[in-house]
Amino acid sequence: MKKYYIKTYGCQMNVYDSHRVATMLNDMGFEETSVLKQADLVIFNTCHIREKATEKLFSDLGRTYLVKQERALEGKRTFIGVLGCVVQAEDEQIAKRTGYVDFALGPLTYHRLPDILRKVLTEVDEPIIDTEFPVESKFDFLPENTSQGGCSFLAIQEGCNNFCTYCVVPYTRGVETSRPVEDVIKEAKILVDGGTLEINLLGQNVNSYHGEDANGKERNLAYLLNRLNEIEGLKRIRYTTSYPADVNDELIDCHKNIEKLMPYLHLPIQSGSDAILKAMNRRHNSSQYLDIIARLREANPNLGFSSDFIVGFPGETDADFQATLDVVDKVKYIQAFSFKYSRRPGTPAAIMPNQVEEKVKKERLTILQDKLFDYQTKFNQATVGKIVPVLFETKGRHSGQLVGRTPYMQNIHAEVSKDYLNKIVDIKVESATMNSLSGTVVKV
Ligand code: SF4
């Protein structure tokens, strides 16, 4: 039995794509291994969002090449493939830069992997590169999805039309496409039948979903959420990543009326400064963003928010940065992801004047993170003493311990029988830190 090893970088969409690739390889008779040296086929599913992510890939490729040489001394062949956004951005460069990559497929063509593998394994010794933006949807050619445990990802939309000036996604994932409503519902039912209790709907711009229903009518995310809400056995629904300007009244109503919709929403603002938001080509300013937060809170006062932040965007002044800190104080995020601006080749911001010094970026990131971590810690500590329903997803570091997530995506561990893996259990929160909670079982 041939063995394969997959390493995934980056976002949840890549995790989902890697899971679909694994399903295809299993169907071809391959078996997954987590030991690189055992693998006959090594696949890297890549992220191009920041420089560091790309460099990580090339150092992992170098390490894998050494393993390939060791295996060759034992008479074993090893095939190396690269998937994802770095391929779409770098194209043939991947093969040229390494000289030992056998195939490279963009994020929209990995459904062609079985044919390409057959060629690579038997015929050709030239690297096969496929970075087409295909007419056909890969979802129509993938084997049926399978449950990923208590919580499963489900991609409903791909690509983005927003062209934020710092972002590579529109160039690597293409224009926005949405999957038909009935395909999404069918996949959701398969996941629930397979034991999934929570579905996380994925899209680079998930709330601009516009899939067709069975009558060819265009439907939005609110419609889809209401349809998913009807699925028996599905206990929790989440969706990510949203674009503030695409939050409409119907979606806000969903946060009021759909109990299965978790009270946690990731709504990236990136910067609190209107001047910087304009330079980023974001279709909203800070007061429009805060107005959306206020309307969501009116609909559901228990909603907790997270966001993405970029500090040190070209032209960012101290006053711009202060505006970002002010937004954080107004929203009091329960979680957040914050980064220094990273120049991405081919994006408009990369050639903008007034690039901010690395030292200043670093200082601002520290200040911002101190504030964000403080709100996150306070929110977690306010949960101590409460009873929360936890979906346990993995085994903990200690024996007899499981790790799961609360409705607010808080990490929580507790001493629970492993029979409750992929189950929802009521837990009393006993203690909290910035990154996690711990608790005891109340009711199973
Ligand atoms: S909305 Fe998100 S994915 Fe789309 S271009 Fe902007 S940052 Fe990138």
GROMACS .gro file of C-alpha atoms and ligand atoms in nm:
model
  452
    1MET     CA    1   0.000   0.000   0.000
    2LYS     CA    2   0.149   0.330  -0.109
    3LYS     CA    3   0.164   0.590   0.166
    4TYR     CA    4   0.109   0.965   0.144
    5TYR     CA    5   0.198   1.252   0.376
    6ILE     CA    6   0.017   1.587   0.358
    7LYS     CA    7   0.135   1.908   0.526
    8THR     CA    8  -0.109   2.201   0.526
    9TYR     CA    9  -0.021   2.567   0.576
   10GLY     CA   10  -0.249   2.865   0.622
   11CYS     CA   11  -0.625   2.901   0.642
   12GLN     CA   12  -0.921   2.677   0.717
   13MET     CA   13  -0.996   2.660   0.344
   14ASN     CA   14  -0.659   2.490   0.296
   15VAL     CA   15  -0.744   2.247   0.579
   16TYR     CA   16  -1.069   2.169   0.398
   17ASP     CA   17  -0.890   2.130   0.061
   18SER     CA   18  -0.631   1.896   0.216
   19HIS     CA   19  -0.912   1.685   0.360
   20ARG     CA   20  -1.070   1.659   0.013
   21VAL     CA   21  -0.732   1.566  -0.138
   22ALA     CA   22  -0.686   1.298   0.129
   23THR     CA   23  -1.029   1.154   0.042
   24MET     CA   24  -0.924   1.132  -0.324
   25LEU     CA   25  -0.595   0.958  -0.239
   26ASN     CA   26  -0.772   0.713  -0.006
   27ASP     CA   27  -1.007   0.633  -0.294
   28MET     CA   28  -0.701   0.568  -0.515
   29GLY     CA   29  -0.578   0.310  -0.262
   30PHE     CA   30  -0.320   0.526  -0.085
   31GLU     CA   31  -0.289   0.528   0.296
   32GLU     CA   32  -0.208   0.837   0.501
   33THR     CA   33   0.103   0.850   0.720
   34SER     CA   34   0.222   1.122   0.958
   35VAL     CA   35   0.585   1.005   0.922
   36LEU     CA   36   0.761   1.182   0.636
   37LYS     CA   37   1.020   0.905   0.588
   38GLN     CA   38   0.747   0.645   0.534
   39ALA     CA   39   0.579   0.843   0.256
   40ASP     CA   40   0.597   0.744  -0.112
   41LEU     CA   41   0.407   1.063  -0.192
   42VAL     CA   42   0.461   1.394  -0.010
   43ILE     CA   43   0.220   1.682  -0.063
   44PHE     CA   44   0.247   2.040   0.065
   45ASN     CA   45  -0.073   2.247   0.053
   46THR     CA   46   0.052   2.603   0.064
   47CYS     CA   47  -0.035   2.955   0.178
   48HIS     CA   48   0.086   3.275   0.012
   49ILE     CA   49  -0.068   3.532   0.246
   50ARG     CA   50   0.265   3.637   0.407
   51GLU     CA   51   0.634   3.607   0.311
   52LYS     CA   52   0.705   3.381   0.608
   53ALA     CA   53   0.453   3.122   0.488
   54THR     CA   54   0.621   3.092   0.148
   55GLU     CA   55   0.970   3.065   0.297
   56LYS     CA   56   0.849   2.792   0.534
   57LEU     CA   57   0.746   2.589   0.229
   58PHE     CA   58   1.087   2.609   0.065
   59SER     CA   59   1.268   2.505   0.382
   60ASP     CA   60   1.030   2.208   0.422
   61LEU     CA   61   1.087   2.117   0.056
   62GLY     CA   62   1.463   2.118   0.117
   63ARG     CA   63   1.423   1.886   0.417
   64THR     CA   64   1.199   1.654   0.216
   65TYR     CA   65   1.455   1.635  -0.065
   66LEU     CA   66   1.710   1.497   0.182
   67VAL     CA   67   1.459   1.231   0.291
   68LYS     CA   68   1.392   1.152  -0.077
   69GLN     CA   69   1.767   1.092  -0.127
   70GLU     CA   70   1.787   0.868   0.183
   71ARG     CA   71   1.490   0.662   0.061
   72ALA     CA   72   1.649   0.635  -0.285
   73LEU     CA   73   1.952   0.467  -0.122
   74GLU     CA   74   1.703   0.207   0.011
   75GLY     CA   75   1.564   0.164  -0.342
   76LYS     CA   76   1.243   0.356  -0.263
   77ARG     CA   77   1.100   0.626  -0.491
   78THR     CA   78   0.945   0.939  -0.340
   79PHE     CA   79   0.718   1.178  -0.529
   80ILE     CA   80   0.683   1.541  -0.417
   81GLY     CA   81   0.386   1.761  -0.501
   82VAL     CA   82   0.288   2.116  -0.410
   83LEU     CA   83  -0.069   2.251  -0.402
   84GLY     CA   84  -0.236   2.577  -0.312
   85CYS     CA   85  -0.182   2.951  -0.331
   86VAL     CA   86   0.199   2.957  -0.358
   87VAL     CA   87   0.168   2.746  -0.675
   88GLN     CA   88  -0.091   2.984  -0.819
   89ALA     CA   89   0.136   3.281  -0.744
   90GLU     CA   90   0.474   3.130  -0.832
   91ASP     CA   91   0.370   2.893  -1.118
   92GLU     CA   92   0.674   2.720  -1.281
   93GLN     CA   93   0.911   2.898  -1.040
   94ILE     CA   94   0.836   2.630  -0.781
   95ALA     CA   95   0.972   2.356  -1.004
   96LYS     CA   96   1.257   2.572  -1.137
   97ARG     CA   97   1.360   2.690  -0.789
   98THR     CA   98   1.378   2.335  -0.651
   99GLY     CA   99   1.437   2.101  -0.947
  100TYR     CA  100   1.280   1.807  -0.761
  101VAL     CA  101   0.906   1.888  -0.743
  102ASP     CA  102   0.711   1.633  -0.953
  103PHE     CA  103   0.384   1.825  -0.979
  104ALA     CA  104   0.230   2.155  -0.870
  105LEU     CA  105  -0.142   2.236  -0.878
  106GLY     CA  106  -0.322   2.558  -0.798
  107PRO     CA  107  -0.613   2.566  -0.545
  108LEU     CA  108  -0.875   2.540  -0.822
  109THR     CA  109  -0.730   2.237  -1.005
  110TYR     CA  110  -0.655   1.981  -0.735
  111HIS     CA  111  -0.950   1.770  -0.855
  112ARG     CA  112  -0.719   1.676  -1.146
  113LEU     CA  113  -0.472   1.513  -0.903
  114PRO     CA  114  -0.567   1.148  -0.980
  115ASP     CA  115  -0.493   1.188  -1.356
  116ILE     CA  116  -0.177   1.386  -1.291
  117LEU     CA  117  -0.054   1.133  -1.035
  118ARG     CA  118  -0.108   0.846  -1.279
  119LYS     CA  119   0.108   1.033  -1.533
  120VAL     CA  120   0.377   1.122  -1.277
  121LEU     CA  121   0.389   0.768  -1.135
  122THR     CA  122   0.416   0.600  -1.477
  123GLU     CA  123   0.508   0.818  -1.771
  124VAL     CA  124   0.655   1.160  -1.745
  125ASP     CA  125   0.965   1.277  -1.565
  126GLU     CA  126   0.903   1.643  -1.641
  127PRO     CA  127   0.728   1.832  -1.358
  128ILE     CA  128   0.355   1.884  -1.428
  129ILE     CA  129   0.235   2.236  -1.342
  130ASP     CA  130  -0.137   2.324  -1.358
  131THR     CA  131  -0.241   2.674  -1.250
  132GLU     CA  132  -0.540   2.710  -1.475
  133PHE     CA  133  -0.858   2.888  -1.362
  134PRO     CA  134  -1.077   2.606  -1.493
  135VAL     CA  135  -1.428   2.650  -1.632
  136GLU     CA  136  -1.544   2.341  -1.446
  137SER     CA  137  -1.594   2.353  -1.068
  138LYS     CA  138  -1.359   2.118  -0.883
  139PHE     CA  139  -1.646   2.033  -0.648
  140ASP     CA  140  -1.821   1.850  -0.933
  141PHE     CA  141  -1.524   1.612  -0.968
  142LEU     CA  142  -1.432   1.545  -0.607
  143PRO     CA  143  -1.541   1.224  -0.433
  144GLU     CA  144  -1.810   1.273  -0.167
  145ASN     CA  145  -1.684   1.461   0.137
  146THR     CA  146  -1.656   1.276   0.468
  147SER     CA  147  -1.712   1.390   0.826
  148GLN     CA  148  -1.400   1.534   0.988
  149GLY     CA  149  -1.527   1.450   1.339
  150GLY     CA  150  -1.752   1.654   1.568
  151CYS     CA  151  -1.673   1.969   1.375
  152SER     CA  152  -1.645   1.971   0.996
  153PHE     CA  153  -1.553   2.245   0.750
  154LEU     CA  154  -1.771   2.294   0.441
  155ALA     CA  155  -1.657   2.524   0.161
  156ILE     CA  156  -1.954   2.712   0.007
  157GLN     CA  157  -1.777   2.998  -0.170
  158GLU     CA  158  -1.432   3.057  -0.312
  159GLY     CA  159  -1.233   3.350  -0.449
  160CYS     CA  160  -1.281   3.721  -0.386
  161ASN     CA  161  -1.374   4.029  -0.590
  162ASN     CA  162  -1.269   4.288  -0.331
  163PHE     CA  163  -0.903   4.334  -0.430
  164CYS     CA  164  -0.783   4.475  -0.101
  165THR     CA  165  -0.451   4.632  -0.197
  166TYR     CA  166  -0.240   4.410   0.034
  167CYS     CA  167  -0.404   4.077  -0.048
  168VAL     CA  168  -0.310   3.797  -0.289
  169VAL     CA  169  -0.635   3.598  -0.262
  170PRO     CA  170  -0.809   3.744  -0.571
  171TYR     CA  171  -0.497   3.649  -0.772
  172THR     CA  172  -0.456   3.300  -0.623
  173ARG     CA  173  -0.818   3.191  -0.573
  174GLY     CA  174  -0.975   3.392  -0.858
  175VAL     CA  175  -1.313   3.563  -0.874
  176GLU     CA  176  -1.595   3.475  -0.634
  177THR     CA  177  -1.780   3.155  -0.714
  178SER     CA  178  -2.057   3.004  -0.499
  179ARG     CA  179  -2.164   2.640  -0.487
  180PRO     CA  180  -2.529   2.554  -0.563
  181VAL     CA  181  -2.755   2.548  -0.257
  182GLU     CA  182  -2.860   2.184  -0.297
  183ASP     CA  183  -2.496   2.068  -0.329
  184VAL     CA  184  -2.415   2.241   0.000
  185ILE     CA  185  -2.721   2.096   0.175
  186LYS     CA  186  -2.642   1.748   0.042
  187GLU     CA  187  -2.282   1.770   0.167
  188ALA     CA  188  -2.400   1.901   0.504
  189LYS     CA  189  -2.634   1.604   0.546
  190ILE     CA  190  -2.352   1.362   0.459
  191LEU     CA  191  -2.134   1.525   0.724
  192VAL     CA  192  -2.409   1.509   0.988
  193ASP     CA  193  -2.483   1.144   0.900
  194GLY     CA  194  -2.111   1.085   0.947
  195GLY     CA  195  -2.121   1.217   1.305
  196THR     CA  196  -2.065   1.592   1.258
  197LEU     CA  197  -2.247   1.809   1.513
  198GLU     CA  198  -2.096   2.144   1.409
  199ILE     CA  199  -2.048   2.276   1.055
  200ASN     CA  200  -1.818   2.570   0.982
  201LEU     CA  201  -1.907   2.722   0.643
  202LEU     CA  202  -1.600   2.848   0.460
  203GLY     CA  203  -1.534   3.112   0.199
  204GLN     CA  204  -1.276   3.383   0.143
  205ASN     CA  205  -1.574   3.616   0.137
  206VAL     CA  206  -1.838   3.383   0.278
  207ASN     CA  207  -2.116   3.639   0.332
  208SER     CA  208  -2.116   3.735  -0.034
  209TYR     CA  209  -2.240   3.382  -0.105
  210HIS     CA  210  -2.479   3.381  -0.404
  211GLY     CA  211  -2.540   3.015  -0.494
  212GLU     CA  212  -2.834   2.908  -0.711
  213ASP     CA  213  -3.119   2.705  -0.564
  214ALA     CA  214  -3.291   2.414  -0.739
  215ASN     CA  215  -3.499   2.661  -0.946
  216GLY     CA  216  -3.199   2.858  -1.058
  217LYS     CA  217  -3.277   3.144  -0.821
  218GLU     CA  218  -2.976   3.320  -0.661
  219ARG     CA  219  -2.973   3.281  -0.284
  220ASN     CA  220  -2.766   3.450  -0.014
  221LEU     CA  221  -2.596   3.327   0.305
  222ALA     CA  222  -2.900   3.404   0.522
  223TYR     CA  223  -3.115   3.174   0.308
  224LEU     CA  224  -2.851   2.897   0.331
  225LEU     CA  225  -2.824   2.932   0.711
  226ASN     CA  226  -3.199   2.891   0.745
  227ARG     CA  227  -3.190   2.579   0.527
  228LEU     CA  228  -2.903   2.430   0.729
  229ASN     CA  229  -3.090   2.510   1.048
  230GLU     CA  230  -3.355   2.255   0.942
  231ILE     CA  231  -3.106   1.966   0.935
  232GLU     CA  232  -3.178   1.731   1.225
  233GLY     CA  233  -2.871   1.625   1.416
  234LEU     CA  234  -2.683   1.944   1.328
  235LYS     CA  235  -2.629   2.128   1.658
  236ARG     CA  236  -2.400   2.419   1.573
  237ILE     CA  237  -2.338   2.640   1.270
  238ARG     CA  238  -2.052   2.884   1.210
  239TYR     CA  239  -1.931   3.074   0.901
  240THR     CA  240  -1.597   3.238   0.814
  241THR     CA  241  -1.452   3.470   0.674
  242SER     CA  242  -1.697   3.759   0.645
  243TYR     CA  243  -1.656   4.096   0.479
  244PRO     CA  244  -1.812   4.380   0.683
  245ALA     CA  245  -1.975   4.559   0.391
  246ASP     CA  246  -2.157   4.238   0.290
  247VAL     CA  247  -2.335   4.200   0.626
  248ASN     CA  248  -2.703   4.262   0.537
  249ASP     CA  249  -3.026   4.280   0.744
  250GLU     CA  250  -3.121   3.920   0.665
  251LEU     CA  251  -2.788   3.794   0.796
  252ILE     CA  252  -2.827   4.007   1.109
  253ASP     CA  253  -3.173   3.851   1.161
  254CYS     CA  254  -3.013   3.506   1.148
  255HIS     CA  255  -2.806   3.598   1.455
  256LYS     CA  256  -3.134   3.682   1.629
  257ASN     CA  257  -3.344   3.386   1.521
  258ILE     CA  258  -3.119   3.085   1.452
  259GLU     CA  259  -3.028   2.923   1.783
  260LYS     CA  260  -2.779   2.685   1.619
  261LEU     CA  261  -2.580   2.984   1.488
  262MET     CA  262  -2.294   3.025   1.735
  263PRO     CA  263  -2.264   3.366   1.914
  264TYR     CA  264  -1.914   3.426   1.776
  265LEU     CA  265  -1.846   3.620   1.458
  266HIS     CA  266  -1.511   3.679   1.288
  267LEU     CA  267  -1.545   4.021   1.122
  268PRO     CA  268  -1.206   4.154   1.003
  269ILE     CA  269  -1.159   4.533   1.002
  270GLN     CA  270  -0.778   4.527   0.943
  271SER     CA  271  -0.736   4.895   1.048
  272GLY     CA  272  -0.939   5.152   1.242
  273SER     CA  273  -0.815   5.443   1.033
  274ASP     CA  274  -1.040   5.564   0.748
  275ALA     CA  275  -0.737   5.687   0.553
  276ILE     CA  276  -0.573   5.344   0.577
  277LEU     CA  277  -0.899   5.160   0.501
  278LYS     CA  278  -0.923   5.373   0.186
  279ALA     CA  279  -0.561   5.292   0.091
  280MET     CA  280  -0.642   4.925   0.152
  281ASN     CA  281  -0.939   4.958  -0.087
  282ARG     CA  282  -1.177   4.833   0.183
  283ARG     CA  283  -1.546   4.901   0.096
  284HIS     CA  284  -1.622   5.038   0.442
  285ASN     CA  285  -1.490   5.301   0.684
  286SER     CA  286  -1.461   5.266   1.062
  287SER     CA  287  -1.800   5.416   1.152
  288GLN     CA  288  -1.981   5.196   0.900
  289TYR     CA  289  -1.802   4.898   1.054
  290LEU     CA  290  -1.896   5.004   1.409
  291ASP     CA  291  -2.254   5.054   1.295
  292ILE     CA  292  -2.265   4.694   1.167
  293ILE     CA  293  -2.127   4.572   1.502
  294ALA     CA  294  -2.397   4.776   1.685
  295ARG     CA  295  -2.679   4.631   1.468
  296LEU     CA  296  -2.549   4.277   1.522
  297ARG     CA  297  -2.530   4.338   1.898
  298GLU     CA  298  -2.884   4.471   1.896
  299ALA     CA  299  -2.997   4.150   1.724
  300ASN     CA  300  -2.800   3.931   1.966
  301PRO     CA  301  -2.651   4.102   2.275
  302ASN     CA  302  -2.452   3.785   2.354
  303LEU     CA  303  -2.249   3.802   2.032
  304GLY     CA  304  -1.870   3.799   2.070
  305PHE     CA  305  -1.647   3.933   1.791
  306SER     CA  306  -1.302   3.860   1.654
  307SER     CA  307  -1.110   4.041   1.384
  308ASP     CA  308  -0.792   4.053   1.175
  309PHE     CA  309  -0.554   4.348   1.207
  310ILE     CA  310  -0.263   4.469   0.998
  311VAL     CA  311  -0.021   4.719   1.154
  312GLY     CA  312   0.238   4.918   0.961
  313PHE     CA  313   0.043   4.941   0.634
  314PRO     CA  314   0.220   5.186   0.399
  315GLY     CA  315   0.154   5.542   0.509
  316GLU     CA  316   0.024   5.446   0.856
  317THR     CA  317   0.087   5.734   1.099
  318ASP     CA  318   0.073   5.730   1.480
  319ALA     CA  319  -0.276   5.882   1.453
  320ASP     CA  320  -0.387   5.606   1.214
  321PHE     CA  321  -0.256   5.346   1.455
  322GLN     CA  322  -0.434   5.517   1.745
  323ALA     CA  323  -0.758   5.490   1.546
  324THR     CA  324  -0.706   5.113   1.533
  325LEU     CA  325  -0.658   5.102   1.912
  326ASP     CA  326  -0.977   5.309   1.954
  327VAL     CA  327  -1.181   5.058   1.753
  328VAL     CA  328  -1.046   4.776   1.969
  329ASP     CA  329  -1.159   4.964   2.281
  330LYS     CA  330  -1.506   5.016   2.131
  331VAL     CA  331  -1.561   4.655   2.019
  332LYS     CA  332  -1.363   4.472   2.294
  333TYR     CA  333  -1.284   4.170   2.076
  334ILE     CA  334  -1.290   3.831   2.248
  335GLN     CA  335  -1.024   3.702   2.006
  336ALA     CA  336  -0.813   3.856   1.727
  337PHE     CA  337  -0.541   3.782   1.472
  338SER     CA  338  -0.288   4.060   1.427
  339PHE     CA  339   0.009   4.088   1.193
  340LYS     CA  340   0.273   4.327   1.067
  341TYR     CA  341   0.208   4.437   0.711
  342SER     CA  342   0.392   4.197   0.472
  343ARG     CA  343   0.467   4.314   0.117
  344ARG     CA  344   0.321   4.060  -0.127
  345PRO     CA  345   0.463   4.060  -0.480
  346GLY     CA  346   0.210   4.173  -0.739
  347THR     CA  347  -0.018   4.357  -0.493
  348PRO     CA  348  -0.071   4.736  -0.526
  349ALA     CA  349   0.034   4.805  -0.166
  350ALA     CA  350   0.374   4.645  -0.226
  351ILE     CA  351   0.478   4.940  -0.445
  352MET     CA  352   0.309   5.212  -0.240
  353PRO     CA  353   0.529   5.495  -0.103
  354ASN     CA  354   0.583   5.549   0.272
  355GLN     CA  355   0.654   5.185   0.358
  356VAL     CA  356   0.673   5.168   0.739
  357GLU     CA  357   1.000   5.072   0.909
  358GLU     CA  358   1.019   4.716   1.049
  359LYS     CA  359   1.105   4.855   1.396
  360VAL     CA  360   0.790   5.071   1.402
  361LYS     CA  361   0.575   4.779   1.279
  362LYS     CA  362   0.712   4.564   1.561
  363GLU     CA  363   0.644   4.831   1.828
  364ARG     CA  364   0.288   4.886   1.707
  365LEU     CA  365   0.218   4.512   1.693
  366THR     CA  366   0.330   4.474   2.054
  367ILE     CA  367   0.109   4.761   2.170
  368LEU     CA  368  -0.191   4.630   1.977
  369GLN     CA  369  -0.146   4.271   2.095
  370ASP     CA  370  -0.114   4.379   2.459
  371LYS     CA  371  -0.453   4.546   2.428
  372LEU     CA  372  -0.614   4.258   2.236
  373PHE     CA  373  -0.477   3.994   2.473
  374ASP     CA  374  -0.607   4.195   2.769
  375TYR     CA  375  -0.966   4.192   2.635
  376GLN     CA  376  -0.937   3.824   2.542
  377THR     CA  377  -0.814   3.734   2.892
  378LYS     CA  378  -1.088   3.940   3.057
  379PHE     CA  379  -1.354   3.766   2.844
  380ASN     CA  380  -1.216   3.423   2.932
  381GLN     CA  381  -1.194   3.507   3.304
  382ALA     CA  382  -1.554   3.629   3.299
  383THR     CA  383  -1.650   3.275   3.193
  384VAL     CA  384  -1.517   3.122   3.518
  385GLY     CA  385  -1.803   2.972   3.722
  386LYS     CA  386  -2.033   2.946   3.420
  387ILE     CA  387  -2.161   2.620   3.267
  388VAL     CA  388  -2.087   2.604   2.894
  389PRO     CA  389  -2.167   2.339   2.627
  390VAL     CA  390  -1.834   2.212   2.492
  391LEU     CA  391  -1.782   2.016   2.170
  392PHE     CA  392  -1.480   1.794   2.244
  393GLU     CA  393  -1.260   1.755   1.934
  394THR     CA  394  -0.924   1.607   2.037
  395LYS     CA  395  -0.738   1.429   2.314
  396GLY     CA  396  -0.556   1.655   2.559
  397ARG     CA  397  -0.190   1.649   2.659
  398HIS     CA  398  -0.267   1.457   2.977
  399SER     CA  399  -0.427   1.112   2.988
  400GLY     CA  400  -0.800   1.120   3.052
  401GLN     CA  401  -0.815   1.476   2.920
  402LEU     CA  402  -1.010   1.603   2.619
  403VAL     CA  403  -0.990   1.943   2.446
  404GLY     CA  404  -1.283   2.118   2.288
  405ARG     CA  405  -1.443   2.447   2.201
  406THR     CA  406  -1.713   2.655   2.364
  407PRO     CA  407  -1.974   2.841   2.151
  408TYR     CA  408  -1.729   3.138   2.166
  409MET     CA  409  -1.448   2.929   2.007
  410GLN     CA  410  -1.265   2.929   2.339
  411ASN     CA  411  -1.024   2.638   2.380
  412ILE     CA  412  -1.120   2.435   2.688
  413HIS     CA  413  -0.985   2.116   2.841
  414ALA     CA  414  -1.140   1.885   3.101
  415GLU     CA  415  -1.109   1.536   3.246
  416VAL     CA  416  -1.370   1.356   3.037
  417SER     CA  417  -1.402   0.996   2.919
  418LYS     CA  418  -1.278   0.956   2.561
  419ASP     CA  419  -1.625   0.824   2.480
  420TYR     CA  420  -1.724   1.192   2.465
  421LEU     CA  421  -1.487   1.275   2.184
  422ASN     CA  422  -1.692   1.452   1.912
  423LYS     CA  423  -1.977   1.500   2.158
  424ILE     CA  424  -2.119   1.812   2.327
  425VAL     CA  425  -2.086   1.805   2.709
  426ASP     CA  426  -2.185   2.067   2.970
  427ILE     CA  427  -1.873   2.186   3.150
  428LYS     CA  428  -1.838   2.415   3.453
  429VAL     CA  429  -1.547   2.654   3.388
  430GLU     CA  430  -1.304   2.643   3.680
  431SER     CA  431  -1.015   2.858   3.557
  432ALA     CA  432  -0.906   3.068   3.258
  433THR     CA  433  -0.597   3.206   3.092
  434MET     CA  434  -0.564   3.416   2.778
  435ASN     CA  435  -0.560   3.113   2.547
  436SER     CA  436  -0.766   2.851   2.721
  437LEU     CA  437  -1.012   2.749   2.989
  438SER     CA  438  -1.028   2.441   3.209
  439GLY     CA  439  -1.334   2.289   3.364
  440THR     CA  440  -1.519   1.996   3.513
  441VAL     CA  441  -1.805   1.786   3.377
  442VAL     CA  442  -2.155   1.891   3.487
  443LYS     CA  443  -2.375   1.682   3.263
  444VAL     CA  444  -2.293   1.445   2.977
  445SF4     S1  445  -1.176   4.061   0.131
  445SF4    FE1  446  -1.028   3.926   0.226
  445SF4     S2  447  -0.978   3.773   0.074
  445SF4    FE2  448  -1.079   3.943  -0.031
  445SF4     S3  449  -0.913   4.073  -0.108
  445SF4    FE3  450  -0.977   4.152   0.093
  445SF4     S4  451  -0.845   4.053   0.245
  445SF4    FE4  452  -0.829   3.938   0.052
   0.00000   0.00000   0.00000
